[in-house]
Structures are given as C-alpha cells and as structure tokens.
Short mmCIF file of C-alpha atoms in Angstrom, two decimals:
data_model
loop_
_atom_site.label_atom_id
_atom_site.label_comp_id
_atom_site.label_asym_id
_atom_site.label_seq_id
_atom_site.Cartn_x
_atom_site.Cartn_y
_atom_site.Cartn_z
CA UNK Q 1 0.00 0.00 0.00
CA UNK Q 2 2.52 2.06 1.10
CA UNK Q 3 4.62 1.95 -2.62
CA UNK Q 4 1.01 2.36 -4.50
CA UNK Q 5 0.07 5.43 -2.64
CA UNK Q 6 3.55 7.13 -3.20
CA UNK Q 7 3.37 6.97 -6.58
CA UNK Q 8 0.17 8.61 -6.04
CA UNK Q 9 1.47 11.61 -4.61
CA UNK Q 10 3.00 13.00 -7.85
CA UNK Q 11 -1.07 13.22 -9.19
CA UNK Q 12 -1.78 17.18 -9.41
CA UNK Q 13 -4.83 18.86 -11.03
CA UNK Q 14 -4.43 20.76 -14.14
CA UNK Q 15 -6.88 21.92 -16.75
CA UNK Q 16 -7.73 25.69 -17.95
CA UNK Q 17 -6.87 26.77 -21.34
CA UNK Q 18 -5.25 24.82 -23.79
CA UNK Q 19 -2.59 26.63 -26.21
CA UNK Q 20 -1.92 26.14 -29.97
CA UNK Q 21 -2.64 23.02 -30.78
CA UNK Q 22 -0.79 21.31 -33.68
CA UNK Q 23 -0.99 18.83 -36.58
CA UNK Q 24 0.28 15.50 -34.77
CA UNK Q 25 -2.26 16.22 -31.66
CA UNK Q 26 -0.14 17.95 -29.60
CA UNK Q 27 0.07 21.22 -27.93
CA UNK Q 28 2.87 23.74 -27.51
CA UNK Q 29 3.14 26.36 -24.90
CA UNK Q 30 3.90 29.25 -27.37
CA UNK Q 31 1.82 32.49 -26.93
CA UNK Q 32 -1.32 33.02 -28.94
CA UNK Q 33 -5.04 31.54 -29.49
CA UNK Q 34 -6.49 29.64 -26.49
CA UNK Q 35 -9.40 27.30 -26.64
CA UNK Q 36 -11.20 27.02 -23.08
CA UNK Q 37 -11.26 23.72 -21.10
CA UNK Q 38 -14.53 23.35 -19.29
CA UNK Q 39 -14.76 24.76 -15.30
CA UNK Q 40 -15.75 22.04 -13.51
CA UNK Q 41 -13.77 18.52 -13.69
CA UNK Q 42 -15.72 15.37 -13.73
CA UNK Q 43 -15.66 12.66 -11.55
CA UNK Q 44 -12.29 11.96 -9.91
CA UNK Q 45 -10.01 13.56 -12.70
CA UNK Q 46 -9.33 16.33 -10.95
CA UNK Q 47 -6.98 14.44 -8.59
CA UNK Q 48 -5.48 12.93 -11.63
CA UNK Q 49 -5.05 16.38 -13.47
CA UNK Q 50 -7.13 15.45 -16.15
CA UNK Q 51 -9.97 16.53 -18.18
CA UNK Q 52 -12.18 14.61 -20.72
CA UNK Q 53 -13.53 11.76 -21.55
CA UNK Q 54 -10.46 9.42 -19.83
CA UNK Q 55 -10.09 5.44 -20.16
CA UNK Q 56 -7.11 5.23 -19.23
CA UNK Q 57 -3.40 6.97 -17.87
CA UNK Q 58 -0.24 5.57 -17.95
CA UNK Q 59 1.81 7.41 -16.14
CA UNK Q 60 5.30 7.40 -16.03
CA UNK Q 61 6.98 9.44 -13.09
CA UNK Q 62 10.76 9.41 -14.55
CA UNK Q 63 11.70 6.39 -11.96
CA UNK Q 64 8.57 4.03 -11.79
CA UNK Q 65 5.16 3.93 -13.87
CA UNK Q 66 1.50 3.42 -13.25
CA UNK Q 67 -1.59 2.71 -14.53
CA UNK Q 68 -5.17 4.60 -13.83
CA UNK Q 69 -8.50 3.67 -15.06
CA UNK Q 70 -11.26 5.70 -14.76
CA UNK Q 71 -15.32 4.86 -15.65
CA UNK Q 72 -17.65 7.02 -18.20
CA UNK Q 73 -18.82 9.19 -15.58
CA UNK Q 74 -14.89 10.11 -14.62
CA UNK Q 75 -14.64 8.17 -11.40
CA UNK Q 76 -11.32 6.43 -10.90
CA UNK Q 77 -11.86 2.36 -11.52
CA UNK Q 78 -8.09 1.01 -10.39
CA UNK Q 79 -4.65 1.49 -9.82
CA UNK Q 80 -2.42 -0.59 -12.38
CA UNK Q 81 -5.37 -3.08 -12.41
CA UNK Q 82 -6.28 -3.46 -8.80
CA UNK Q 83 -9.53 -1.40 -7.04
CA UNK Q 84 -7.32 0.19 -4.21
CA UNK Q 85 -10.45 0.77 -1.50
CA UNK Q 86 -11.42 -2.97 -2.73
CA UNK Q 87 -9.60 -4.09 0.81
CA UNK Q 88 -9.87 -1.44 2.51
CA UNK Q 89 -12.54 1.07 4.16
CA UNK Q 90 -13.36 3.81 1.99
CA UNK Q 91 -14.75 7.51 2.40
CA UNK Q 92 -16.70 9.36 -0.54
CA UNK Q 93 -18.22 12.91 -0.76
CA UNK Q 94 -21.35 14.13 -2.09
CA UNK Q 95 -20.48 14.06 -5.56
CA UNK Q 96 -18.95 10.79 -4.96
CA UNK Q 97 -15.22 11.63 -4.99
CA UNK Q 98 -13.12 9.01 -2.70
CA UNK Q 99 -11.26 11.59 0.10
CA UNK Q 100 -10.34 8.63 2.32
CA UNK Q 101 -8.82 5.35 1.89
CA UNK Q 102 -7.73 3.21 4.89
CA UNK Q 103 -7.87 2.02 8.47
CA UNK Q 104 -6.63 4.18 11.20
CA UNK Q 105 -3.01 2.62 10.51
CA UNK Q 106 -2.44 3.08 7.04
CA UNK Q 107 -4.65 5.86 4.75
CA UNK Q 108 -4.76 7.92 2.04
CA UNK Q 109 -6.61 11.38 2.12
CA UNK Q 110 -7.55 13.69 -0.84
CA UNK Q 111 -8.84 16.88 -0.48
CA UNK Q 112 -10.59 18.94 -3.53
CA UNK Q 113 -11.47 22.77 -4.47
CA UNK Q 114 -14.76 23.65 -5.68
CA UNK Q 115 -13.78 23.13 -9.53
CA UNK Q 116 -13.17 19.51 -8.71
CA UNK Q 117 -9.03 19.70 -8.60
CA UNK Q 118 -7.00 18.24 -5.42
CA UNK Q 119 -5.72 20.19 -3.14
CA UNK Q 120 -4.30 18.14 -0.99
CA UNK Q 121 -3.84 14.92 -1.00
CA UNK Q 122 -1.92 12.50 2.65
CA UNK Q 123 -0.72 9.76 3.43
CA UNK Q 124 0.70 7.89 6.12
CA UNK Q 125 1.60 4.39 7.63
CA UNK Q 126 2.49 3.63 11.12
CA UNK Q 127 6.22 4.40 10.42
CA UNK Q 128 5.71 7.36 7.61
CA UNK Q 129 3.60 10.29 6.35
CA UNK Q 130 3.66 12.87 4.29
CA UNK Q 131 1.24 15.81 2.73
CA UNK Q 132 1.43 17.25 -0.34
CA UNK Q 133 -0.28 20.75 -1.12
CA UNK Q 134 -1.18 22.20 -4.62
CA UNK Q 135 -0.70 25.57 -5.63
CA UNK Q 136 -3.08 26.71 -9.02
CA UNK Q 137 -2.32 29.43 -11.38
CA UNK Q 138 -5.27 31.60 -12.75
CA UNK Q 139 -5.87 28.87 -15.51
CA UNK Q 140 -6.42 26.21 -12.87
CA UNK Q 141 -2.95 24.28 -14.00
CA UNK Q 142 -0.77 22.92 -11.07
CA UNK Q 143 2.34 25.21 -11.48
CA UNK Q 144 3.90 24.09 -7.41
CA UNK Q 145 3.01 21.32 -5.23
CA UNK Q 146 4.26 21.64 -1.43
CA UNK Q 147 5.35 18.60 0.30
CA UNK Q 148 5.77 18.04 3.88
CA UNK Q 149 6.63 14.78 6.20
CA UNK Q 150 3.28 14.68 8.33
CA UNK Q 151 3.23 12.51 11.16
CA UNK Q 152 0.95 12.33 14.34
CA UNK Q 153 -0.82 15.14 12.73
CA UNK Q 154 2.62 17.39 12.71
CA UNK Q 155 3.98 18.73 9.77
CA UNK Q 156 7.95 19.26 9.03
CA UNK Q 157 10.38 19.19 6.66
CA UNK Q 158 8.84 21.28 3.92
CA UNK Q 159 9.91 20.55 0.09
CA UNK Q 160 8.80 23.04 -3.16
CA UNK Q 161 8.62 21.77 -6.54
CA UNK Q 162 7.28 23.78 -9.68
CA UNK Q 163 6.00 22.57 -12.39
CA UNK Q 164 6.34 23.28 -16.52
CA UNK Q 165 4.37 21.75 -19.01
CA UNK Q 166 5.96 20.86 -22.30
CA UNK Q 167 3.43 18.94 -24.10
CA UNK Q 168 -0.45 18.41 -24.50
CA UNK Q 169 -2.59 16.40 -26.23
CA UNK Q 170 -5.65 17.25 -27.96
CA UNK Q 171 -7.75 16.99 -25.27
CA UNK Q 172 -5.75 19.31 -23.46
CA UNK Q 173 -4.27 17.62 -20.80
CA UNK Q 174 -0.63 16.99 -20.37
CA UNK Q 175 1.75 14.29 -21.88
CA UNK Q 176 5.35 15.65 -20.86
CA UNK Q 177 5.92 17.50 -17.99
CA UNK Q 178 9.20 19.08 -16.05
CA UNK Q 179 8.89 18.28 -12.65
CA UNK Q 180 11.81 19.55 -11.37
CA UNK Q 181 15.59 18.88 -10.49
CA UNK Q 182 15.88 17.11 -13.89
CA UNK Q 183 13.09 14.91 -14.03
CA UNK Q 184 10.51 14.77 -16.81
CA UNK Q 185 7.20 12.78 -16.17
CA UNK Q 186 5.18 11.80 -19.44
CA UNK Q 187 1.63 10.37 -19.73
CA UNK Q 188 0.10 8.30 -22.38
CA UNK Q 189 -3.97 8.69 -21.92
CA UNK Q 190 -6.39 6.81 -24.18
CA UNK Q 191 -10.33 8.03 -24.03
CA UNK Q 192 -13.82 6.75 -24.59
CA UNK Q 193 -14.71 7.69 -28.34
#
C-alpha cells in the first residue's frame, strides 16, 4: 500500500486553457489563441489532473510507472489493475469523490477545491507520512506542489517543486511535464470515443 500510494502523490490537477494546438495532436506552450477547457472537472479527474472523456493513464513518473482507469462518468476504476479501497474502508463525498482510503493505521486522504481539482492529497503508515499541497495558477494548472513529512498530525520538513508543461494532447491535458531537479514525467492517456 505504502509503494502504491507514493506513486500517487506526484497526481496534481491541471486543466484551464489549452494553447496552440498542432498537426500530430499535440500542444505547444507558445503564446497566442487559447481554446477554453470546461470549469468544472468530472468525476475523480481532478486528482489525476485530467480533463475529458479518460479510459485510461499511464503514467510514467521518470523512476517508476503506473496505470489509472477511470469509468464514463470520470470516477477512478483502479490502480495498475487493482480497485485500491477494494480491501480497505473507503470515504466518498457528495459528488462521490473518494477523500479517504484506509484504516486508522495506514490511509490515504484527498482533499478537492470547488472546480473539482485536489488540493491536498496524505498519506501515512504507522512508520511514515507525508502531505502534499497544490498551488493553481489563474488557468487552474498545477504550477507548485508543497510537500511536507506529516506525522501524528505534525507537519515538518517542507519541500517546493514547480512545475512546466511541455506537451499536451488534444484533449488538453498533459503528456510531458518538467517536474523539477531534472526529471521529466510523461503520460500516455487513451479516451472513450
């Protein structure tokens, strides 16, 4: 559990406006037109920073990858092919969104705005924790995420990362992606026709 939710942790919302897009489906982050992205995320996608009609994610963090699936509606189906609240208790909120997974020993919390993206999402084990904050820009992308070691409720060791997009698809959301000190995460997303 402790590995799966990890790799969770480098999940941040993005979304707003989308930026020249190109002949081979992909976007560049050069000045000019802008197409808007619908306000509100659906579903779950918001604490997977993405928008549309999503299948699937692959995600590759520069180190390790995984695997998301998410429903029609946009709620998140598995975890590289497993349901991760299948054996364990679960929280939702009223529009359905899972905000807790676990037992008192080991959970996972997510936290969302009123657009639908996270903004924060925990976790922590009976040795380890951490929190991880998310810092928008006026177009509702993720441009810093905050961590912090979080345990017995106390937070320390703060850590800043920003973000830079280099490439979208034509949906909008983002395939390549700076994440700092040399590491570049890429996504490949299929989506229900």
């Amino acid at each position: 559990m402790m590995a799966a939710a990890l790799l969770v942790v480098g999940l941040t919302a993005c979304g707003g406006k989308q930026t020249n897009m190109t002949n081979d489906n992909t976007v560049d982050q050069a000045e000019g037109s802008t197409t808007e992205v619908d306000d509100v995320v659906r579903g779950e996608l918001g604490a997977f920073e993405l928008r549309g009609p999503v299948k699937e994610c692959v995600w590759n963090y520069g180190s390790y990858e995984q695997t998301y699936t998410f429903d029609e509606k946009g709620m998140w189906a598995t975890r590289d092919g497993r349901v991760p609240w299948e054996e364990w208790p679960s929280k939702r909120d009223e529009q359905g969104r899972i905000i807790h997974i676990g037992d008192g020993d080991i959970e996972e919390v997510f936290e969302y705005n009123d657009k639908g993206l996270r903004t924060v999402y925990a976790f922590h084990d009976m040795e380890y924790g951490y929190k991880t904050y998310y810092t928008y820009d006026e177009n509702d992308e993720v441009v810093e995420v905050k961590d912090v070691d979080w345990y017995n409720n106390e937070e320390s060791n703060p850590r800043i990362s920003k973000f830079k997009i280099l490439e979208r698809d034509m949906h909008g959301n983002w395939i390549k992606r700076d994440i700092g000190k040399g590491v570049v995460s890429t996504r490949q997303i299929t989506y229900y026709e």
